[in-house]
Short mmCIF file of C-alpha atoms in Angstrom, two decimals:
data_model
loop_
_atom_site.label_atom_id
_atom_site.label_comp_id
_atom_site.label_asym_id
_atom_site.label_seq_id
_atom_site.Cartn_x
_atom_site.Cartn_y
_atom_site.Cartn_z
CA MET H 890 40.54 69.91 -25.62
CA THR H 891 40.71 69.66 -29.40
CA GLU H 892 42.52 66.71 -30.95
CA LYS H 893 44.14 66.81 -34.37
CA THR H 894 44.45 64.05 -36.94
CA ASP H 895 45.13 63.73 -40.64
CA VAL H 896 42.16 61.51 -41.48
CA VAL H 897 38.79 60.83 -39.84
CA LEU H 898 36.84 57.76 -40.95
CA ILE H 899 33.18 57.67 -39.92
CA GLY H 900 31.69 54.17 -39.68
CA ALA H 901 33.37 50.80 -39.11
CA GLY H 902 32.10 49.05 -42.24
CA ILE H 903 33.87 47.64 -45.28
CA MET H 904 34.26 51.03 -47.00
CA SER H 905 36.03 52.82 -44.14
CA ALA H 906 38.12 49.71 -43.44
CA THR H 907 39.22 49.49 -47.06
CA LEU H 908 40.06 53.18 -47.35
CA GLY H 909 41.97 53.08 -44.07
CA ALA H 910 44.01 50.07 -45.16
CA LEU H 911 44.83 51.69 -48.52
CA LEU H 912 45.92 54.94 -46.87
CA ARG H 913 48.06 53.09 -44.34
CA GLN H 914 49.87 51.36 -47.21
CA LEU H 915 50.27 54.59 -49.17
CA GLN H 916 50.99 57.10 -46.38
CA PRO H 917 52.00 55.13 -43.26
CA GLU H 918 52.93 58.31 -41.39
CA TRP H 919 49.43 59.81 -41.58
CA SER H 920 47.37 59.71 -38.39
CA ILE H 921 43.94 58.08 -38.70
CA SER H 922 40.95 58.19 -36.32
CA LEU H 923 37.85 56.06 -36.85
CA PHE H 924 34.51 56.57 -35.08
CA GLU H 925 31.70 54.02 -34.94
CA ARG H 926 28.44 54.59 -33.05
CA LEU H 927 27.91 50.88 -32.36
CA ASP H 928 30.07 48.74 -30.09
CA ALA H 929 31.29 46.42 -32.84
CA ALA H 930 32.76 46.57 -36.31
CA ALA H 931 30.74 45.61 -39.40
CA ALA H 932 27.51 45.49 -37.38
CA GLU H 933 25.29 47.08 -40.03
CA SER H 934 25.35 46.38 -43.80
CA SER H 935 28.79 44.74 -43.74
CA ASP H 936 27.52 41.98 -41.44
CA PRO H 937 27.17 38.71 -43.43
CA TRP H 938 23.56 38.21 -42.31
CA ASN H 939 22.68 41.78 -43.31
CA ASN H 940 22.76 41.39 -47.13
CA ALA H 941 26.48 41.84 -47.77
CA GLY H 942 27.67 38.24 -48.00
CA THR H 943 26.95 37.50 -51.64
CA GLY H 944 30.13 38.51 -53.43
CA HIS H 945 28.45 40.31 -56.33
CA SER H 946 30.47 39.90 -59.51
CA ALA H 947 27.64 39.85 -62.09
CA LEU H 948 28.22 36.17 -62.84
CA CYS H 949 24.67 35.29 -61.82
CA GLU H 950 22.72 38.48 -61.04
CA LEU H 951 20.29 38.84 -63.94
CA ASN H 952 19.36 42.45 -63.19
CA TYR H 953 22.84 43.39 -64.48
CA SER H 954 22.09 41.88 -67.90
CA PRO H 955 18.63 43.14 -68.93
CA GLN H 956 16.87 42.16 -72.13
CA ASN H 957 16.35 44.91 -74.68
CA THR H 958 13.08 45.50 -76.51
CA ASP H 959 14.55 43.84 -79.63
CA GLY H 960 15.24 40.64 -77.65
CA SER H 961 19.00 41.13 -77.36
CA VAL H 962 20.71 41.12 -73.95
CA ASP H 963 22.67 44.14 -72.71
CA VAL H 964 25.72 42.87 -70.78
CA THR H 965 27.48 46.24 -70.41
CA LYS H 966 26.72 46.60 -66.71
CA ALA H 967 27.62 42.98 -65.98
CA ILE H 968 31.06 43.45 -67.53
CA ASP H 969 31.62 46.71 -65.66
CA ILE H 970 30.73 45.21 -62.27
CA ASN H 971 32.89 42.15 -62.90
CA GLU H 972 35.80 44.45 -63.80
CA ARG H 973 35.40 46.26 -60.48
CA PHE H 974 35.18 42.99 -58.56
CA GLN H 975 38.47 41.84 -60.10
CA VAL H 976 40.09 44.96 -58.61
CA SER H 977 38.86 43.95 -55.15
CA ARG H 978 40.23 40.42 -55.61
CA GLN H 979 43.66 41.81 -56.48
CA PHE H 980 43.84 44.04 -53.42
CA TRP H 981 42.74 41.21 -51.14
CA ALA H 982 45.36 38.91 -52.68
CA TYR H 983 48.05 41.55 -52.12
CA ALA H 984 46.82 42.09 -48.56
CA VAL H 985 47.08 38.37 -47.77
CA GLU H 986 50.58 38.11 -49.22
CA ASN H 987 51.76 41.17 -47.29
CA GLY H 988 50.32 40.41 -43.86
CA VAL H 989 47.44 42.90 -43.94
CA LEU H 990 44.97 39.98 -43.95
CA GLY H 991 45.31 36.50 -42.46
CA ASP H 992 43.94 33.17 -43.63
CA PRO H 993 41.77 34.02 -46.65
CA SER H 994 39.34 31.16 -45.96
CA ARG H 995 38.04 33.25 -43.06
CA PHE H 996 36.51 35.72 -45.52
CA ILE H 997 36.44 34.22 -49.05
CA ASN H 998 35.51 30.75 -50.29
CA PRO H 999 34.78 29.23 -53.71
CA ILE H 1000 31.13 28.69 -54.56
CA PRO H 1001 29.36 28.32 -57.95
CA HIS H 1002 27.34 31.30 -59.13
CA VAL H 1003 24.19 30.26 -60.97
CA SER H 1004 21.45 32.08 -62.89
CA TYR H 1005 18.13 30.20 -62.90
CA VAL H 1006 14.96 30.70 -64.92
CA HIS H 1007 11.91 28.66 -65.90
CA GLY H 1008 9.34 29.06 -68.65
CA ALA H 1009 9.96 29.06 -72.39
CA ASP H 1010 10.48 32.81 -72.79
CA ASP H 1011 12.95 33.13 -69.93
CA VAL H 1012 14.83 30.01 -71.07
CA GLN H 1013 15.32 31.71 -74.44
CA TYR H 1014 16.51 34.87 -72.65
CA LEU H 1015 19.04 32.92 -70.60
CA ARG H 1016 20.49 31.25 -73.70
CA LYS H 1017 20.95 34.70 -75.26
CA ARG H 1018 22.63 35.90 -72.06
CA TYR H 1019 24.98 32.94 -72.20
CA GLU H 1020 25.78 33.63 -75.87
CA ALA H 1021 26.57 37.26 -75.02
CA LEU H 1022 28.73 36.58 -71.95
CA ALA H 1023 30.44 33.19 -72.43
CA PRO H 1024 32.90 34.39 -75.14
CA HIS H 1025 33.97 37.31 -72.93
CA PRO H 1026 37.30 36.89 -71.06
CA LEU H 1027 35.80 37.79 -67.68
CA PHE H 1028 33.06 35.17 -68.05
CA GLU H 1029 35.08 32.26 -69.41
CA GLY H 1030 33.83 28.92 -68.16
CA MET H 1031 30.17 29.87 -68.02
CA GLU H 1032 27.93 26.94 -68.93
CA TYR H 1033 24.42 26.87 -70.33
CA ILE H 1034 22.31 24.00 -68.98
CA ASP H 1035 18.73 23.09 -69.82
CA SER H 1036 18.91 19.34 -69.26
CA PRO H 1037 16.61 18.23 -66.39
CA ASP H 1038 19.01 15.41 -65.51
CA GLU H 1039 21.97 17.79 -65.22
CA PHE H 1040 19.84 20.28 -63.31
CA ALA H 1041 18.96 17.55 -60.80
CA ARG H 1042 22.57 16.41 -60.47
CA ARG H 1043 23.86 19.87 -59.67
CA LEU H 1044 20.91 21.28 -57.71
CA PRO H 1045 19.22 18.32 -55.98
CA LEU H 1046 17.39 20.49 -53.45
CA MET H 1047 15.81 22.53 -56.23
CA ALA H 1048 15.04 19.47 -58.37
CA LYS H 1049 13.19 17.34 -55.83
CA GLY H 1050 9.47 17.41 -56.60
CA ARG H 1051 9.90 19.71 -59.62
CA ASP H 1052 7.65 19.39 -62.66
CA PHE H 1053 10.13 19.58 -65.53
CA SER H 1054 7.35 19.96 -68.09
CA ASP H 1055 7.92 23.63 -67.27
CA PRO H 1056 11.31 24.12 -68.98
CA VAL H 1057 14.26 25.29 -66.89
CA ALA H 1058 17.70 26.68 -67.70
CA LEU H 1059 20.85 27.64 -65.85
CA ASN H 1060 23.91 29.78 -66.50
CA TRP H 1061 26.51 28.09 -64.30
CA THR H 1062 29.95 29.47 -63.39
CA ASP H 1063 32.24 27.47 -61.08
CA GLY H 1064 34.57 30.42 -60.55
CA GLY H 1065 32.32 32.33 -58.16
CA THR H 1066 33.03 33.10 -54.52
CA ASP H 1067 31.22 33.75 -51.26
CA ILE H 1068 32.57 36.62 -49.18
CA ASP H 1069 32.03 37.23 -45.49
CA PHE H 1070 32.43 41.01 -45.51
CA GLY H 1071 31.99 41.12 -41.76
CA SER H 1072 35.10 39.02 -41.20
CA LEU H 1073 37.00 40.90 -43.92
CA THR H 1074 36.12 44.25 -42.35
CA LYS H 1075 37.23 43.15 -38.90
CA GLU H 1076 40.58 41.91 -40.22
CA LEU H 1077 41.24 45.16 -42.07
CA LEU H 1078 40.37 47.18 -38.97
CA ALA H 1079 42.56 44.96 -36.79
CA TYR H 1080 45.46 45.73 -39.14
CA LEU H 1081 44.61 49.42 -39.00
CA GLY H 1082 44.49 49.43 -35.21
CA ALA H 1083 47.74 47.49 -34.89
CA SER H 1084 49.42 50.04 -37.15
CA GLY H 1085 48.55 52.93 -34.81
CA ALA H 1086 45.11 54.14 -35.89
CA ASP H 1087 42.70 55.28 -33.17
CA LEU H 1088 39.57 53.11 -33.39
CA ALA H 1089 36.76 54.44 -31.18
CA PHE H 1090 33.61 52.33 -30.85
CA GLY H 1091 30.48 53.53 -29.10
CA HIS H 1092 31.26 57.01 -30.44
CA GLU H 1093 28.65 58.88 -32.47
CA VAL H 1094 29.57 61.75 -34.79
CA ARG H 1095 27.13 64.55 -34.02
CA ASP H 1096 28.37 67.32 -36.29
CA ILE H 1097 30.89 68.16 -39.03
CA ASP H 1098 31.91 71.80 -39.52
CA LYS H 1099 34.26 73.32 -42.08
CA GLN H 1100 37.01 75.53 -40.58
CA SER H 1101 38.52 78.65 -42.12
CA ASP H 1102 41.77 76.83 -42.91
CA GLY H 1103 39.94 74.12 -44.89
CA SER H 1104 40.06 71.48 -42.17
CA TRP H 1105 37.00 69.88 -40.56
CA LYS H 1106 35.91 70.01 -36.93
CA VAL H 1107 34.25 66.70 -36.07
CA THR H 1108 32.15 66.65 -32.90
CA VAL H 1109 31.93 63.16 -31.39
CA ARG H 1110 29.85 61.89 -28.47
CA ASN H 1111 31.01 58.94 -26.35
CA LEU H 1112 27.73 57.07 -25.92
CA ARG H 1113 28.93 55.33 -22.76
CA THR H 1114 30.41 58.25 -20.80
CA ARG H 1115 28.30 60.94 -22.55
CA GLN H 1116 31.47 63.02 -22.95
CA THR H 1117 32.09 65.01 -26.12
CA ARG H 1118 35.30 64.95 -28.15
CA THR H 1119 36.33 67.49 -30.77
CA VAL H 1120 38.64 66.29 -33.51
CA VAL H 1121 40.06 68.49 -36.26
CA ALA H 1122 40.96 66.59 -39.43
CA LYS H 1123 42.47 67.48 -42.77
CA PHE H 1124 40.28 64.88 -44.50
CA VAL H 1125 36.98 63.21 -43.56
CA PHE H 1126 35.42 60.13 -45.12
CA VAL H 1127 31.79 59.32 -44.32
CA GLY H 1128 31.44 55.56 -44.71
CA ALA H 1129 28.43 55.25 -42.46
CA GLY H 1130 26.10 53.31 -44.78
CA GLY H 1131 22.58 54.66 -44.48
CA GLY H 1132 23.89 57.25 -42.01
CA ALA H 1133 26.08 58.88 -44.66
CA LEU H 1134 23.39 61.11 -46.16
CA PRO H 1135 22.48 62.96 -42.92
CA LEU H 1136 26.15 63.46 -42.01
CA LEU H 1137 27.04 64.81 -45.45
CA GLN H 1138 24.04 67.13 -45.17
CA LYS H 1139 25.39 68.40 -41.84
CA SER H 1140 28.72 69.17 -43.50
CA GLY H 1141 26.98 71.71 -45.73
CA ILE H 1142 28.88 70.83 -48.91
CA LYS H 1143 27.01 71.90 -52.00
CA GLU H 1144 27.63 68.58 -53.75
CA ILE H 1145 25.10 66.82 -51.49
CA LYS H 1146 22.26 69.22 -52.33
CA GLY H 1147 19.43 67.57 -54.23
CA PHE H 1148 20.27 64.08 -52.97
CA ALA H 1149 17.77 62.12 -50.90
CA GLY H 1150 17.44 58.56 -49.72
CA PHE H 1151 14.73 55.92 -50.01
CA PRO H 1152 15.10 53.30 -47.24
CA VAL H 1153 14.15 49.69 -47.94
CA SER H 1154 14.31 47.03 -45.25
CA GLY H 1155 14.66 43.36 -45.99
CA GLN H 1156 14.05 39.91 -44.59
CA PHE H 1157 15.39 36.46 -45.43
CA LEU H 1158 14.35 32.93 -44.64
CA ARG H 1159 17.37 31.24 -43.05
CA CYS H 1160 17.57 27.46 -43.16
CA THR H 1161 17.74 25.67 -39.81
CA ASN H 1162 17.92 22.13 -41.23
CA PRO H 1163 21.56 20.97 -41.65
CA ASP H 1164 20.51 18.24 -44.10
CA LEU H 1165 19.05 20.83 -46.50
CA ILE H 1166 22.12 23.05 -46.16
CA ASP H 1167 24.32 20.09 -47.13
CA LYS H 1168 22.23 19.40 -50.25
CA HIS H 1169 22.75 22.84 -51.78
CA GLU H 1170 26.09 24.43 -52.59
CA ALA H 1171 25.60 27.38 -54.92
CA LYS H 1172 24.39 30.96 -55.17
CA VAL H 1173 21.32 30.67 -57.37
CA TYR H 1174 19.74 33.92 -58.59
CA GLY H 1175 16.42 34.13 -60.40
CA LYS H 1176 14.53 36.94 -62.14
CA ALA H 1177 12.53 39.62 -60.41
CA ALA H 1178 8.79 39.25 -60.87
CA VAL H 1179 7.14 41.35 -63.57
CA GLY H 1180 6.75 44.88 -62.22
CA ALA H 1181 9.02 44.27 -59.24
CA PRO H 1182 12.18 46.37 -58.80
CA PRO H 1183 15.67 44.90 -59.40
CA MET H 1184 16.35 44.94 -55.64
CA SER H 1185 13.76 42.15 -55.30
CA VAL H 1186 15.69 39.53 -57.29
CA PRO H 1187 15.07 36.21 -55.47
CA HIS H 1188 18.03 34.00 -54.63
CA LEU H 1189 18.81 30.76 -52.83
CA ASP H 1190 22.17 31.63 -51.40
CA THR H 1191 24.88 29.48 -49.81
CA ARG H 1192 27.05 31.52 -47.45
CA VAL H 1193 30.10 30.57 -45.41
CA ILE H 1194 30.16 32.41 -42.07
CA ASN H 1195 32.73 31.64 -39.38
CA GLY H 1196 33.74 28.61 -41.40
CA LYS H 1197 30.24 27.11 -41.43
CA PRO H 1198 27.93 26.93 -44.48
CA GLY H 1199 24.51 28.50 -44.23
CA LEU H 1200 21.57 28.88 -46.57
CA LEU H 1201 19.32 31.89 -47.13
CA PHE H 1202 16.35 32.57 -49.38
CA GLY H 1203 14.97 36.00 -50.15
CA PRO H 1204 14.86 38.90 -50.07
CA TYR H 1205 11.44 39.88 -48.83
CA ALA H 1206 11.26 43.63 -48.87
CA GLY H 1207 9.73 45.82 -46.24
CA TRP H 1208 9.68 49.48 -45.42
CA THR H 1209 10.74 51.55 -42.45
CA PRO H 1210 11.83 55.20 -42.23
CA LYS H 1211 15.08 54.12 -40.56
CA PHE H 1212 18.32 54.67 -42.49
CA LEU H 1213 20.15 52.07 -40.40
CA LYS H 1214 19.01 48.77 -38.91
CA ASP H 1215 19.92 50.27 -35.53
CA GLY H 1216 18.65 53.68 -36.58
CA SER H 1217 15.72 55.93 -35.67
CA ASN H 1218 12.21 56.15 -37.09
CA THR H 1219 12.88 59.86 -37.65
CA ASP H 1220 15.85 59.27 -40.00
CA LEU H 1221 13.94 59.77 -43.25
CA PHE H 1222 12.07 62.84 -42.07
CA LYS H 1223 15.21 64.51 -40.69
CA SER H 1224 16.88 64.06 -44.10
CA ILE H 1225 14.26 66.15 -45.92
CA ARG H 1226 15.61 69.49 -47.12
CA PRO H 1227 14.17 72.17 -49.44
CA GLY H 1228 16.66 71.04 -52.09
CA ASN H 1229 15.67 67.37 -52.08
CA LEU H 1230 11.92 67.58 -51.47
CA ALA H 1231 11.05 67.86 -55.17
CA PRO H 1232 13.22 64.84 -56.15
CA MET H 1233 11.59 62.78 -53.39
CA LEU H 1234 8.07 63.74 -54.45
CA GLY H 1235 8.96 63.09 -58.09
CA VAL H 1236 10.15 59.57 -57.30
CA GLY H 1237 6.95 58.95 -55.34
CA VAL H 1238 4.99 59.61 -58.53
CA THR H 1239 7.23 57.77 -61.01
CA GLU H 1240 7.99 54.68 -58.91
CA LEU H 1241 4.42 53.50 -58.33
CA SER H 1242 5.45 49.92 -59.20
CA LEU H 1243 7.94 50.02 -56.32
CA VAL H 1244 5.28 51.29 -53.94
CA LYS H 1245 2.89 48.53 -55.07
CA TYR H 1246 5.62 45.93 -54.63
CA LEU H 1247 6.46 47.11 -51.11
CA VAL H 1248 2.81 47.07 -50.07
CA SER H 1249 2.39 43.50 -51.36
CA GLU H 1250 5.53 42.42 -49.51
CA LEU H 1251 4.39 44.01 -46.26
CA LEU H 1252 1.09 42.12 -46.49
CA LYS H 1253 2.76 38.77 -47.18
CA SER H 1254 2.40 36.25 -44.33
CA GLN H 1255 5.00 33.70 -43.20
CA SER H 1256 3.22 30.99 -45.20
CA GLY H 1257 3.14 33.37 -48.17
CA LYS H 1258 6.90 33.77 -47.93
CA VAL H 1259 7.37 30.01 -47.94
CA TYR H 1260 5.03 29.74 -50.94
CA THR H 1261 7.24 32.22 -52.84
CA MET H 1262 10.25 30.02 -52.07
CA GLU H 1263 8.59 27.03 -53.76
CA GLU H 1264 9.63 28.46 -57.14
CA PHE H 1265 13.15 27.47 -56.05
CA ILE H 1266 12.42 24.60 -53.63
CA PRO H 1267 9.19 22.87 -54.74
CA ARG H 1268 8.89 20.89 -51.50
CA ALA H 1269 9.80 23.69 -49.14
CA ASP H 1270 8.66 23.19 -45.55
CA GLY H 1271 8.32 26.29 -43.40
CA ARG H 1272 9.46 24.32 -40.35
CA ASP H 1273 12.97 24.19 -41.84
CA TRP H 1274 13.31 27.97 -42.03
CA GLU H 1275 13.36 30.98 -39.71
CA LEU H 1276 12.67 34.59 -40.66
CA ILE H 1277 15.52 37.03 -40.05
CA THR H 1278 15.72 40.78 -40.59
CA ALA H 1279 18.49 41.94 -42.91
CA GLY H 1280 20.21 45.31 -43.06
CA GLN H 1281 18.72 48.56 -44.25
CA ARG H 1282 19.42 49.70 -47.79
CA VAL H 1283 19.05 53.39 -48.60
CA GLN H 1284 18.65 53.81 -52.35
CA ILE H 1285 19.85 57.04 -53.91
CA ILE H 1286 17.36 59.66 -55.05
CA ARG H 1287 19.07 62.16 -57.33
CA ARG H 1288 17.69 65.40 -58.72
CA LYS H 1289 16.75 65.20 -62.38
CA GLY H 1290 15.13 68.19 -64.03
CA VAL H 1291 12.39 69.50 -61.74
CA GLY H 1292 11.92 66.05 -60.17
CA GLY H 1293 14.09 63.14 -59.25
CA VAL H 1294 15.15 59.63 -60.16
CA LEU H 1295 15.69 56.55 -58.00
CA GLU H 1296 19.09 54.99 -58.66
CA LEU H 1297 20.43 51.57 -57.82
CA GLY H 1298 24.11 51.14 -57.05
CA THR H 1299 26.51 53.41 -55.19
CA ALA H 1300 27.82 56.93 -55.67
CA VAL H 1301 30.85 58.71 -54.25
CA ILE H 1302 30.03 62.27 -53.18
CA ALA H 1303 33.11 64.46 -52.74
CA ALA H 1304 33.59 68.16 -52.05
CA LYS H 1305 35.26 70.15 -54.80
CA ASP H 1306 38.36 70.77 -52.66
CA GLY H 1307 38.67 67.05 -51.84
CA SER H 1308 38.60 67.60 -48.08
CA ILE H 1309 35.54 65.42 -47.45
CA ALA H 1310 33.84 62.54 -49.24
CA GLY H 1311 31.18 59.95 -48.56
CA LEU H 1312 29.46 56.99 -50.15
CA LEU H 1313 25.73 56.75 -50.82
CA GLY H 1314 23.69 53.81 -52.06
CA ALA H 1315 23.67 50.04 -51.83
CA SER H 1316 24.24 47.00 -54.09
CA PRO H 1317 26.71 45.96 -55.46
CA GLY H 1318 28.46 48.06 -52.81
CA ALA H 1319 30.79 45.88 -50.76
CA SER H 1320 31.99 43.73 -53.67
CA THR H 1321 33.29 46.80 -55.47
CA CYS H 1322 34.64 48.52 -52.34
CA VAL H 1323 38.22 48.81 -53.58
CA THR H 1324 37.22 50.53 -56.83
CA ALA H 1325 34.98 52.91 -54.89
CA MET H 1326 37.79 53.83 -52.49
CA LEU H 1327 40.27 54.28 -55.35
CA ASP H 1328 37.76 56.75 -56.75
CA VAL H 1329 37.82 58.58 -53.40
CA LEU H 1330 41.64 58.70 -53.43
CA GLN H 1331 41.80 59.97 -56.99
CA ARG H 1332 39.18 62.67 -56.48
CA CYS H 1333 40.28 63.84 -53.03
CA PHE H 1334 44.06 63.52 -53.34
CA PRO H 1335 44.80 64.34 -57.01
CA ARG H 1336 48.35 65.55 -56.36
CA GLU H 1337 49.31 62.62 -54.14
CA TYR H 1338 47.59 60.11 -56.42
CA ALA H 1339 50.20 60.53 -59.14
CA ASP H 1340 52.93 59.64 -56.64
CA TRP H 1341 50.86 56.76 -55.25
CA THR H 1342 50.22 55.14 -58.63
CA PRO H 1343 53.38 52.95 -58.76
CA ARG H 1344 52.62 51.66 -55.26
CA LEU H 1345 48.98 51.07 -56.16
CA ARG H 1346 50.06 49.03 -59.18
CA GLU H 1347 51.96 46.74 -56.82
CA MET H 1348 48.68 46.11 -55.03
CA ILE H 1349 46.45 46.11 -58.12
CA PRO H 1350 48.44 45.08 -61.24
CA SER H 1351 45.53 45.86 -63.58
CA LEU H 1352 45.19 49.46 -62.34
CA GLY H 1353 44.37 51.69 -65.30
CA THR H 1354 43.73 48.72 -67.60
CA LYS H 1355 40.46 47.05 -68.48
CA LEU H 1356 40.94 43.33 -68.03
CA SER H 1357 38.19 42.77 -70.56
CA ASP H 1358 40.54 44.33 -73.15
CA ASP H 1359 43.62 42.35 -72.07
CA LYS H 1360 42.91 38.63 -71.92
CA ALA H 1361 46.51 37.68 -71.12
CA LEU H 1362 46.66 40.06 -68.15
CA PHE H 1363 43.31 38.80 -66.89
CA HIS H 1364 44.53 35.19 -66.94
CA GLU H 1365 47.69 36.28 -65.13
CA VAL H 1366 45.92 38.12 -62.31
CA TRP H 1367 43.21 35.45 -62.11
CA GLY H 1368 45.85 32.79 -61.53
CA TRP H 1369 47.68 34.94 -58.97
CA THR H 1370 44.56 35.86 -56.99
CA ASN H 1371 43.34 32.25 -57.00
CA LYS H 1372 46.63 31.09 -55.51
CA ALA H 1373 46.97 33.91 -52.96
CA LEU H 1374 43.36 33.56 -51.79
CA ASN H 1375 43.50 29.74 -51.64
CA LEU H 1376 40.91 29.46 -54.39
CA ASP H 1377 43.24 27.51 -56.69
CA ASN H 1378 41.21 24.33 -57.06
CA ALA H 1379 38.88 22.63 -59.51
CA ASN H 1380 36.00 24.97 -58.67
CA THR H 1381 37.79 28.12 -59.82
CA GLN H 1382 39.80 27.04 -62.85
CA ARG H 1383 37.35 28.51 -65.35
CA PRO H 1384 36.75 25.37 -67.46
CA THR H 1385 35.81 25.78 -71.08
CA GLY H 1386 32.18 26.79 -71.28
CA VAL H 1387 29.83 24.06 -72.42
CA ALA H 1388 26.26 24.23 -73.65
CA LEU H 1389 24.74 20.95 -72.48
CA ALA H 1390 21.74 21.27 -74.74
CA PRO H 1391 21.62 21.16 -78.55
#
């Protein structure tokens, strides 16, 4: 028997959960069905131990503010990502105030975001970054610190045993946050289920076929009973993380032709010593090593999961042909098509530094991983840390000329008629989920979007406006979101930026 629904969401991660919640607010009468192959929500990249718990907002991630050949610092991408993160904050604040989400401390908590460098050249770079960002409305309150005493006061774990004859510097912002996207996803899906959506776990989408009337026939397999369901939907969203590329390929839409994926696995060292965890309370990001890709940026990262602080260091990259952590070793090979073979081969030739980096990471021993961490924690002891495997990231390979290019970030792929869309890519991903899903709504529902705009502005007051161009509006929404999300304390008040060095 064929079932009918208005919307099918594939994957129970932060993207599908966000889109479902938005649609339920905008069109409460629409029927929604969600299918997830695993038995739990947010079990892949949205899980807080699988890379997604950082709360990317470009306050501390140095790969979003590269140095130009003339020595200047390009902050364009940092501003853009922070703009998109502010949109997410507004929707979450609205959701808390309107009963979509519960206690915000279950998914968002204040934590300083810190950029860290050492060595004379990088210290000079970080001062230039501070000078470029600190006057900007979205980065108010950023501090520049190169005093060893102040470094030790704020980051005692990183200061103990450090030789300060090697100069250090920090860009410090108190207004950062840590986000448990696993908890956030589960709350959004709980709201969706309570409002009448059909949430089916342990159900794998096997095929997606376009029908003559423009709808989509979605073939779903119940992995427990082995029974097959057929669902016909007016609109399909593929929010399946690394599994999105193969499913979009099965749909046959021309917009996916030429796209390929490059899977990168990851590992972290997770602290098991409560005393060390208590001595560090910040997200501290460094610079990628010379020749290493941006995805390798090392960070010592405080996370709050289920109300308890934790501490991670990494990432250590690896490689596997799987597109999902719980995927198959045939994933990469099954994704190869005549239209994306040339882009994949082209990237293999042009990204030799990435290949070299991955090989070096694969050969790194446990003691070698601890040695790498000593740049952040000079007296690191491997007995205080355990190695964990993070989620899979599938970087986008896009056709360019006769070859291809490897892209960081995310991309919305939508059919011309708007009947199906999906999301490819990785970081900053989850932190900009609301902007990404607004893009889906605008591209796939252009007629409805005009009618939805007033309602969307209730949820996101800055919609259609760049907060970087409207300082007064930014301060207004910053104050509102701080209060609604229980972030309204000394750590998030954006103090006046101070350079603590002459």
